[in-house]
Amino acid sequence: EKGGYEHFMLKEIHEQPRSIKDCFRGRLNASEGWVSLGGVKDYEQKMINAQRIIMVACGTSWHACLVGEYLFEDLARINVEVEYASEFRYRNPIINENDIVIAVSQSGETADTLAALELAKSKGATILGICNVVGSSISRITDAGSYTHAGPEIGVASTKAFTAQVTVLTLMALSLAHKKGTLSETKFRTMLSELEIIPEKVQRILERNSEIEEIAKIYKDATNALYLGRGSSFPVALEGALKLKEISYIHAEGYPAAEMKHGPIALIDEEMPVFVIATKGTSYEKVVSNIQEVKARKGKIIAIVTEGDTDVKAMADHVIEIPDTDEHLVPILATIPFQLLSYHIAVMRDCNVDQPRNLAKSVTVE
Ligand code: M6R
């Protein structure tokens, strides 16, 4: 049932070219120039008119929401607030009939996320869901939603569900942007074509598996790690750190790269691996200077860069190249090397990769 792979997690990581494709099957056609999410179509105008959209989730799904926030705001110019479901529900939040709350959940059973939705519903908000498990509690109580169609995810560490969540949020943002007119037709079409070929680019990253395994060998005994990114790569840094923590039990933290100088920089010495997303784009130069700050303190830099990069390569201890793509789609690609890295480190440390200690696949307690 593991399809020849040693663990479900590795199988699920490798399934991503297919799961992403399944996610946009029937929803995206680049040559005809359309994108459509049937499930939420009737709510699109309401989303466009809304003062704000609130996204609620936990763990990895919360990271997907942070990417979603960036996409909705940048592409569709719709104001988004992302909340931990557990915090939202206990804070007496101000919500009313004009609000739209979107819950993102692989299992569709996470107790805190479900309770946050129930609270929002009781205050009259429109509630939407992005779930993977068909027929799950969240998908049943929501007014409408879109499934991620990633297929069953068995490994406790979420991998293909995350990339599918980000894909659905990208489709949603593009559809809203198109309807609202915040994207030029040319830009819209270019993004659709880029999205359509993302699965092949994911495949090319998976082919770097043995290269990533070599890097894992070097850092497997680390006791701490930092993950840095800016813009929509910041949530990728958070996700990279969570993946390392949960399956390899190495303490890791994700930070917006610019925040390093406000505290975490004090941690850096020759023992500290710093994983950085340094792909080409608007914050490239800024990230390069963050890398220099780490190198000046003898930290080890493992950077995810765009294929053909030379500047970061000259400074970093290791680089992992990913194919060039539209900046908005980088999170889908940049997350793959971190999944593989955490996987290999956990295996080398003899950890139970698919069933990490103290964790359950779906957290149905509050
Ligand atoms: O099923 P959900 O997406 O609602 O689960 C939320 C979190 O419990 C989940 O993402 C958790 O953080 C994963 N184990 C992370 O890999």
Short mmCIF file of C-alpha atoms and ligand atoms in Angstrom, two decimals:
data_model
loop_
_atom_site.label_atom_id
_atom_site.label_comp_id
_atom_site.label_asym_id
_atom_site.label_seq_id
_atom_site.Cartn_x
_atom_site.Cartn_y
_atom_site.Cartn_z
CA GLU A 1 0.00 0.00 0.00
CA LYS A 2 3.05 2.26 0.25
CA GLY A 3 3.54 1.80 -3.46
CA GLY A 4 7.13 0.59 -3.08
CA TYR A 5 8.15 3.48 -0.83
CA GLU A 6 9.54 2.91 2.62
CA HIS A 7 7.11 5.29 4.27
CA PHE A 8 3.76 6.88 3.48
CA MET A 9 5.33 10.29 3.85
CA LEU A 10 7.83 9.62 1.06
CA LYS A 11 5.10 8.18 -1.12
CA GLU A 12 2.92 11.21 -0.52
CA ILE A 13 5.76 13.62 -1.25
CA HIS A 14 6.31 11.86 -4.56
CA GLU A 15 2.63 11.90 -5.40
CA GLN A 16 2.56 15.68 -5.57
CA PRO A 17 2.92 16.13 -9.33
CA ARG A 18 -0.21 14.02 -9.66
CA SER A 19 -2.11 15.39 -6.66
CA ILE A 20 -1.61 18.98 -7.82
CA LYS A 21 -2.84 18.01 -11.27
CA ASP A 22 -5.89 16.30 -9.74
CA CYS A 23 -6.52 19.46 -7.79
CA PHE A 24 -6.91 21.60 -10.88
CA ARG A 25 -8.49 19.02 -13.14
CA GLY A 26 -11.66 20.52 -14.63
CA ARG A 27 -10.99 23.80 -12.86
CA LEU A 28 -8.30 25.34 -15.01
CA ASN A 29 -7.72 25.64 -18.72
CA ALA A 30 -4.81 27.80 -19.71
CA SER A 31 -5.25 27.57 -23.47
CA GLU A 32 -8.89 28.63 -23.22
CA GLY A 33 -7.99 31.12 -20.49
CA TRP A 34 -10.39 30.22 -17.69
CA VAL A 35 -10.37 29.08 -14.11
CA SER A 36 -13.46 28.01 -12.21
CA LEU A 37 -14.13 26.53 -8.80
CA GLY A 38 -17.66 25.19 -9.15
CA GLY A 39 -18.21 24.72 -5.41
CA VAL A 40 -17.74 28.37 -4.45
CA LYS A 41 -18.82 30.09 -7.68
CA ASP A 42 -22.05 31.37 -6.16
CA TYR A 43 -20.10 33.06 -3.38
CA GLU A 44 -17.50 34.84 -5.47
CA GLN A 45 -19.35 38.14 -5.74
CA LYS A 46 -19.85 38.12 -1.99
CA MET A 47 -16.13 37.52 -1.52
CA ILE A 48 -15.32 40.43 -3.82
CA ASN A 49 -17.72 42.73 -1.97
CA ALA A 50 -16.61 41.65 1.49
CA GLN A 51 -14.74 44.12 3.68
CA ARG A 52 -12.52 41.23 4.64
CA ILE A 53 -12.25 37.47 4.52
CA ILE A 54 -11.16 35.57 7.60
CA MET A 55 -9.25 32.32 7.11
CA VAL A 56 -9.08 29.90 10.04
CA ALA A 57 -7.02 26.75 10.39
CA CYS A 58 -4.39 24.95 12.49
CA GLY A 59 -0.83 23.76 11.87
CA THR A 60 0.18 23.21 8.27
CA SER A 61 -3.25 24.28 7.05
CA TRP A 62 -2.73 27.59 8.83
CA HIS A 63 0.50 28.02 6.84
CA ALA A 64 -1.47 27.44 3.64
CA CYS A 65 -3.83 30.23 4.75
CA LEU A 66 -0.88 32.60 5.14
CA VAL A 67 0.10 31.90 1.54
CA GLY A 68 -3.57 32.40 0.63
CA GLU A 69 -3.62 35.78 2.35
CA TYR A 70 -0.71 36.92 0.24
CA LEU A 71 -2.35 35.68 -2.98
CA PHE A 72 -5.82 37.10 -2.29
CA GLU A 73 -4.39 40.46 -1.34
CA ASP A 74 -1.82 40.78 -4.09
CA LEU A 75 -3.80 39.31 -6.98
CA ALA A 76 -7.42 40.11 -6.10
CA ARG A 77 -6.85 43.05 -3.70
CA ILE A 78 -9.16 41.44 -1.14
CA ASN A 79 -8.38 41.99 2.50
CA VAL A 80 -7.67 38.73 4.36
CA GLU A 81 -7.05 38.01 8.02
CA VAL A 82 -5.56 34.68 9.01
CA GLU A 83 -6.34 33.28 12.43
CA TYR A 84 -5.39 30.22 14.40
CA ALA A 85 -8.77 28.54 14.81
CA SER A 86 -8.09 27.98 18.51
CA GLU A 87 -7.36 31.66 19.17
CA PHE A 88 -10.20 32.93 17.04
CA ARG A 89 -12.85 30.96 18.84
CA TYR A 90 -11.83 31.95 22.35
CA ARG A 91 -11.38 35.66 21.63
CA ASN A 92 -14.96 36.82 21.27
CA PRO A 93 -14.23 37.87 17.68
CA ILE A 94 -16.19 40.65 15.99
CA ILE A 95 -18.03 39.03 13.11
CA ASN A 96 -21.36 39.59 11.42
CA GLU A 97 -23.45 38.67 8.37
CA ASN A 98 -21.13 40.50 6.00
CA ASP A 99 -18.15 38.39 6.95
CA ILE A 100 -16.86 35.37 5.12
CA VAL A 101 -14.93 32.78 7.04
CA ILE A 102 -12.96 30.17 5.11
CA ALA A 103 -11.72 27.12 7.02
CA VAL A 104 -8.82 25.13 5.61
CA SER A 105 -8.43 21.57 6.87
CA GLN A 106 -7.01 18.38 5.43
CA SER A 107 -9.07 16.07 7.63
CA GLY A 108 -12.10 18.31 7.94
CA GLU A 109 -12.32 17.05 11.53
CA THR A 110 -9.97 19.33 13.49
CA ALA A 111 -11.94 20.26 16.62
CA ASP A 112 -10.72 23.84 16.91
CA THR A 113 -11.36 24.61 13.25
CA LEU A 114 -14.81 23.09 13.41
CA ALA A 115 -15.66 25.07 16.55
CA ALA A 116 -14.38 28.31 14.97
CA LEU A 117 -16.72 27.75 12.04
CA GLU A 118 -19.65 27.02 14.30
CA LEU A 119 -19.01 30.25 16.15
CA ALA A 120 -18.80 32.23 12.89
CA LYS A 121 -22.00 30.60 11.68
CA SER A 122 -23.83 31.47 14.88
CA LYS A 123 -22.96 35.12 14.25
CA GLY A 124 -24.41 34.95 10.75
CA ALA A 125 -21.21 34.82 8.71
CA THR A 126 -20.96 32.89 5.47
CA ILE A 127 -18.76 29.86 6.08
CA LEU A 128 -16.75 28.13 3.38
CA GLY A 129 -14.40 25.16 3.52
CA ILE A 130 -11.30 23.88 1.79
CA CYS A 131 -11.02 20.24 2.85
CA ASN A 132 -9.34 17.14 1.58
CA VAL A 133 -11.51 14.45 3.13
CA VAL A 134 -14.78 14.20 1.23
CA GLY A 135 -17.85 14.17 3.46
CA SER A 136 -15.89 15.28 6.54
CA SER A 137 -17.55 17.32 9.31
CA ILE A 138 -16.23 20.67 8.07
CA SER A 139 -17.28 19.97 4.52
CA ARG A 140 -20.75 19.16 5.77
CA ILE A 141 -21.38 22.18 7.99
CA THR A 142 -20.07 24.80 5.54
CA ASP A 143 -22.32 26.73 3.14
CA ALA A 144 -20.05 25.77 0.25
CA GLY A 145 -16.46 24.80 -0.44
CA SER A 146 -13.80 23.31 -2.66
CA TYR A 147 -12.14 19.98 -2.13
CA THR A 148 -8.39 19.70 -2.56
CA HIS A 149 -8.59 16.23 -4.17
CA ALA A 150 -5.13 15.24 -2.96
CA GLY A 151 -6.26 11.69 -2.15
CA PRO A 152 -5.82 10.01 1.24
CA GLU A 153 -2.92 11.36 3.28
CA ILE A 154 -1.75 8.75 5.79
CA GLY A 155 1.54 10.20 7.08
CA VAL A 156 0.91 12.43 10.08
CA ALA A 157 3.13 15.10 8.54
CA SER A 158 1.07 16.93 5.97
CA THR A 159 2.76 17.17 2.55
CA LYS A 160 0.59 16.69 -0.51
CA ALA A 161 -2.41 18.13 1.35
CA PHE A 162 -0.48 21.37 1.87
CA THR A 163 0.49 21.82 -1.78
CA ALA A 164 -3.09 21.02 -2.79
CA GLN A 165 -4.46 23.60 -0.32
CA VAL A 166 -2.11 26.22 -1.74
CA THR A 167 -3.19 25.21 -5.25
CA VAL A 168 -6.90 25.65 -4.42
CA LEU A 169 -6.19 29.02 -2.80
CA THR A 170 -4.25 30.05 -5.91
CA LEU A 171 -7.14 29.04 -8.18
CA MET A 172 -9.54 30.95 -5.95
CA ALA A 173 -7.37 34.07 -5.91
CA LEU A 174 -7.00 33.94 -9.69
CA SER A 175 -10.70 33.45 -10.25
CA LEU A 176 -11.56 36.37 -7.93
CA ALA A 177 -8.90 38.57 -9.50
CA HIS A 178 -10.22 37.84 -12.98
CA LYS A 179 -13.82 38.54 -12.02
CA LYS A 180 -12.87 41.70 -10.16
CA GLY A 181 -10.58 42.93 -12.91
CA THR A 182 -7.50 43.41 -10.76
CA LEU A 183 -5.28 41.39 -13.12
CA SER A 184 -4.62 42.20 -16.75
CA GLU A 185 -5.75 39.54 -19.20
CA THR A 186 -2.13 38.92 -20.20
CA LYS A 187 -0.95 38.48 -16.63
CA PHE A 188 -3.95 36.24 -15.87
CA ARG A 189 -3.21 34.02 -18.85
CA THR A 190 0.50 33.81 -18.08
CA MET A 191 -0.28 32.75 -14.54
CA LEU A 192 -2.69 30.07 -15.71
CA SER A 193 -0.04 28.64 -18.04
CA GLU A 194 2.56 28.73 -15.30
CA LEU A 195 0.21 26.96 -12.89
CA GLU A 196 -0.58 24.30 -15.45
CA ILE A 197 3.09 23.31 -15.74
CA ILE A 198 3.78 23.41 -11.99
CA PRO A 199 3.41 19.60 -11.65
CA GLU A 200 6.33 19.06 -14.06
CA LYS A 201 8.43 21.50 -12.10
CA VAL A 202 7.58 19.69 -8.86
CA GLN A 203 8.72 16.50 -10.57
CA ARG A 204 12.05 18.09 -11.43
CA ILE A 205 12.59 18.99 -7.78
CA LEU A 206 11.78 15.44 -6.70
CA GLU A 207 14.53 14.28 -9.02
CA ARG A 208 16.97 16.11 -6.75
CA ASN A 209 16.10 13.73 -3.93
CA SER A 210 19.58 12.21 -3.56
CA GLU A 211 21.21 15.65 -3.55
CA ILE A 212 18.86 16.67 -0.73
CA GLU A 213 19.63 13.43 1.12
CA GLU A 214 23.34 14.36 1.06
CA ILE A 215 22.56 17.70 2.70
CA ALA A 216 20.40 15.90 5.28
CA LYS A 217 23.40 13.75 6.22
CA ILE A 218 25.40 16.85 7.09
CA TYR A 219 22.76 18.43 9.34
CA LYS A 220 21.07 15.40 10.86
CA ASP A 221 22.68 15.96 14.26
CA ALA A 222 21.78 19.62 14.57
CA THR A 223 19.96 20.54 17.76
CA ASN A 224 18.43 23.74 16.38
CA ALA A 225 17.63 25.18 12.99
CA LEU A 226 16.31 28.44 11.61
CA TYR A 227 14.15 28.82 8.51
CA LEU A 228 13.93 32.21 6.83
CA GLY A 229 11.81 33.62 4.03
CA ARG A 230 10.13 36.84 2.99
CA GLY A 231 6.72 37.59 1.47
CA SER A 232 4.86 34.43 0.51
CA SER A 233 8.00 32.43 1.27
CA PHE A 234 7.71 33.33 4.95
CA PRO A 235 4.91 30.75 5.45
CA VAL A 236 7.10 28.26 3.58
CA ALA A 237 9.78 28.88 6.20
CA LEU A 238 7.23 28.26 8.96
CA GLU A 239 6.14 25.08 7.24
CA GLY A 240 9.75 23.90 6.77
CA ALA A 241 10.41 24.40 10.48
CA LEU A 242 7.21 22.63 11.54
CA LYS A 243 8.03 19.64 9.34
CA LEU A 244 11.50 19.30 10.87
CA LYS A 245 10.17 19.62 14.43
CA GLU A 246 7.33 17.20 14.13
CA ILE A 247 9.11 14.27 12.53
CA SER A 248 12.78 14.63 13.53
CA TYR A 249 12.34 16.29 16.94
CA ILE A 250 14.94 18.95 16.13
CA HIS A 251 13.99 22.34 17.47
CA ALA A 252 13.38 24.66 14.53
CA GLU A 253 11.89 28.08 14.06
CA GLY A 254 10.60 29.88 11.02
CA TYR A 255 11.04 33.63 10.81
CA PRO A 256 10.44 36.41 8.33
CA ALA A 257 14.06 36.99 7.22
CA ALA A 258 13.95 40.68 8.19
CA GLU A 259 12.96 39.85 11.78
CA MET A 260 16.24 38.07 12.36
CA LYS A 261 17.96 41.25 13.41
CA HIS A 262 15.33 41.81 16.11
CA GLY A 263 16.40 38.83 18.17
CA PRO A 264 17.07 35.44 16.57
CA ILE A 265 20.39 36.61 15.11
CA ALA A 266 21.80 36.20 18.63
CA LEU A 267 21.42 32.43 18.19
CA ILE A 268 23.68 32.19 15.17
CA ASP A 269 27.05 30.48 15.44
CA GLU A 270 28.91 27.80 13.46
CA GLU A 271 26.54 25.13 14.81
CA MET A 272 23.40 26.72 13.46
CA PRO A 273 21.96 25.63 10.10
CA VAL A 274 19.90 28.38 8.52
CA PHE A 275 17.55 27.33 5.71
CA VAL A 276 16.68 30.24 3.46
CA ILE A 277 14.30 30.67 0.54
CA ALA A 278 16.30 32.93 -1.77
CA THR A 279 14.55 32.61 -5.10
CA LYS A 280 14.57 35.35 -7.75
CA GLY A 281 11.90 38.00 -7.23
CA THR A 282 11.05 41.20 -5.44
CA SER A 283 12.83 40.41 -2.18
CA TYR A 284 15.88 38.67 -3.64
CA GLU A 285 18.39 41.44 -2.81
CA LYS A 286 17.04 41.78 0.70
CA VAL A 287 17.36 38.04 1.30
CA VAL A 288 20.91 38.14 -0.05
CA SER A 289 21.81 40.69 2.61
CA ASN A 290 20.15 38.51 5.29
CA ILE A 291 22.35 35.64 4.09
CA GLN A 292 25.43 37.85 4.44
CA GLU A 293 24.42 38.66 8.02
CA VAL A 294 24.24 34.95 8.83
CA LYS A 295 27.57 34.21 7.11
CA ALA A 296 29.27 37.06 8.99
CA ARG A 297 28.36 35.17 12.19
CA LYS A 298 29.56 31.85 10.79
CA GLY A 299 26.11 30.30 10.49
CA LYS A 300 25.59 27.59 7.87
CA ILE A 301 23.41 28.57 4.94
CA ILE A 302 21.32 26.08 3.00
CA ALA A 303 19.51 28.10 0.36
CA ILE A 304 16.71 27.32 -2.01
CA VAL A 305 17.51 29.25 -5.18
CA THR A 306 16.20 29.65 -8.69
CA GLU A 307 17.94 27.48 -11.28
CA GLY A 308 20.97 29.25 -12.67
CA ASP A 309 21.50 31.49 -9.63
CA THR A 310 25.10 32.51 -9.06
CA ASP A 311 25.07 35.18 -6.33
CA VAL A 312 23.64 33.09 -3.51
CA LYS A 313 25.61 30.08 -4.68
CA ALA A 314 28.80 32.04 -4.06
CA MET A 315 27.84 32.70 -0.44
CA ALA A 316 25.88 29.66 0.70
CA ASP A 317 27.24 26.39 2.10
CA HIS A 318 24.69 24.45 0.05
CA VAL A 319 22.08 25.38 -2.51
CA ILE A 320 19.07 23.49 -3.78
CA GLU A 321 17.90 24.70 -7.17
CA ILE A 322 14.23 24.90 -8.07
CA PRO A 323 12.81 25.79 -11.51
CA ASP A 324 11.93 29.39 -12.25
CA THR A 325 8.23 30.26 -12.05
CA ASP A 326 5.87 33.15 -11.40
CA GLU A 327 6.65 34.59 -7.97
CA HIS A 328 3.15 33.79 -6.69
CA LEU A 329 3.71 30.09 -7.33
CA VAL A 330 7.07 29.80 -5.58
CA PRO A 331 5.54 28.50 -2.30
CA ILE A 332 4.35 25.32 -4.02
CA LEU A 333 7.84 24.59 -5.33
CA ALA A 334 9.96 25.85 -2.44
CA THR A 335 8.19 23.66 0.07
CA ILE A 336 9.18 20.39 -1.66
CA PRO A 337 12.91 20.40 -0.77
CA PHE A 338 12.02 21.09 2.88
CA GLN A 339 9.66 18.10 2.95
CA LEU A 340 12.39 15.82 1.59
CA LEU A 341 15.01 17.25 3.89
CA SER A 342 12.90 16.68 7.01
CA TYR A 343 12.02 13.22 5.80
CA HIS A 344 15.65 12.16 5.33
CA ILE A 345 16.80 13.71 8.58
CA ALA A 346 14.02 11.91 10.47
CA VAL A 347 14.90 8.57 8.85
CA MET A 348 18.60 9.04 9.68
CA ARG A 349 17.67 9.78 13.29
CA ASP A 350 15.59 6.60 13.44
CA CYS A 351 12.39 8.48 14.08
CA ASN A 352 8.99 7.09 13.36
CA VAL A 353 8.34 9.19 10.30
CA ASP A 354 4.72 8.30 9.63
CA GLN A 355 3.63 8.23 13.27
CA PRO A 356 5.66 10.79 15.21
CA ARG A 357 5.42 10.65 18.98
CA ASN A 358 2.60 12.53 20.71
CA LEU A 359 0.84 13.37 17.45
CA ALA A 360 -2.34 12.21 15.74
CA LYS A 361 -3.34 12.63 12.11
CA SER A 362 -6.37 14.61 13.05
CA VAL A 363 -6.66 16.48 16.28
CA THR A 364 -10.23 16.02 17.39
CA VAL A 365 -9.64 17.23 20.93
CA GLU A 366 -9.81 20.90 21.86
O1 M6R B 1 -6.62 18.17 9.26
P1 M6R B 1 -6.13 19.58 9.45
O2 M6R B 1 -5.56 20.18 8.21
O3 M6R B 1 -7.20 20.46 10.03
O4 M6R B 1 -4.98 19.49 10.52
C1 M6R B 1 -4.36 20.63 11.04
C2 M6R B 1 -3.08 20.28 11.74
O5 M6R B 1 -3.32 19.42 12.83
C3 M6R B 1 -2.07 19.62 10.81
O6 M6R B 1 -1.83 20.39 9.69
C4 M6R B 1 -0.73 19.34 11.54
O7 M6R B 1 -0.11 20.54 11.85
C5 M6R B 1 0.15 18.44 10.68
N1 M6R B 1 0.56 17.29 11.42
C6 M6R B 1 1.38 19.14 10.16
O8 M6R B 1 2.17 18.31 9.39
#
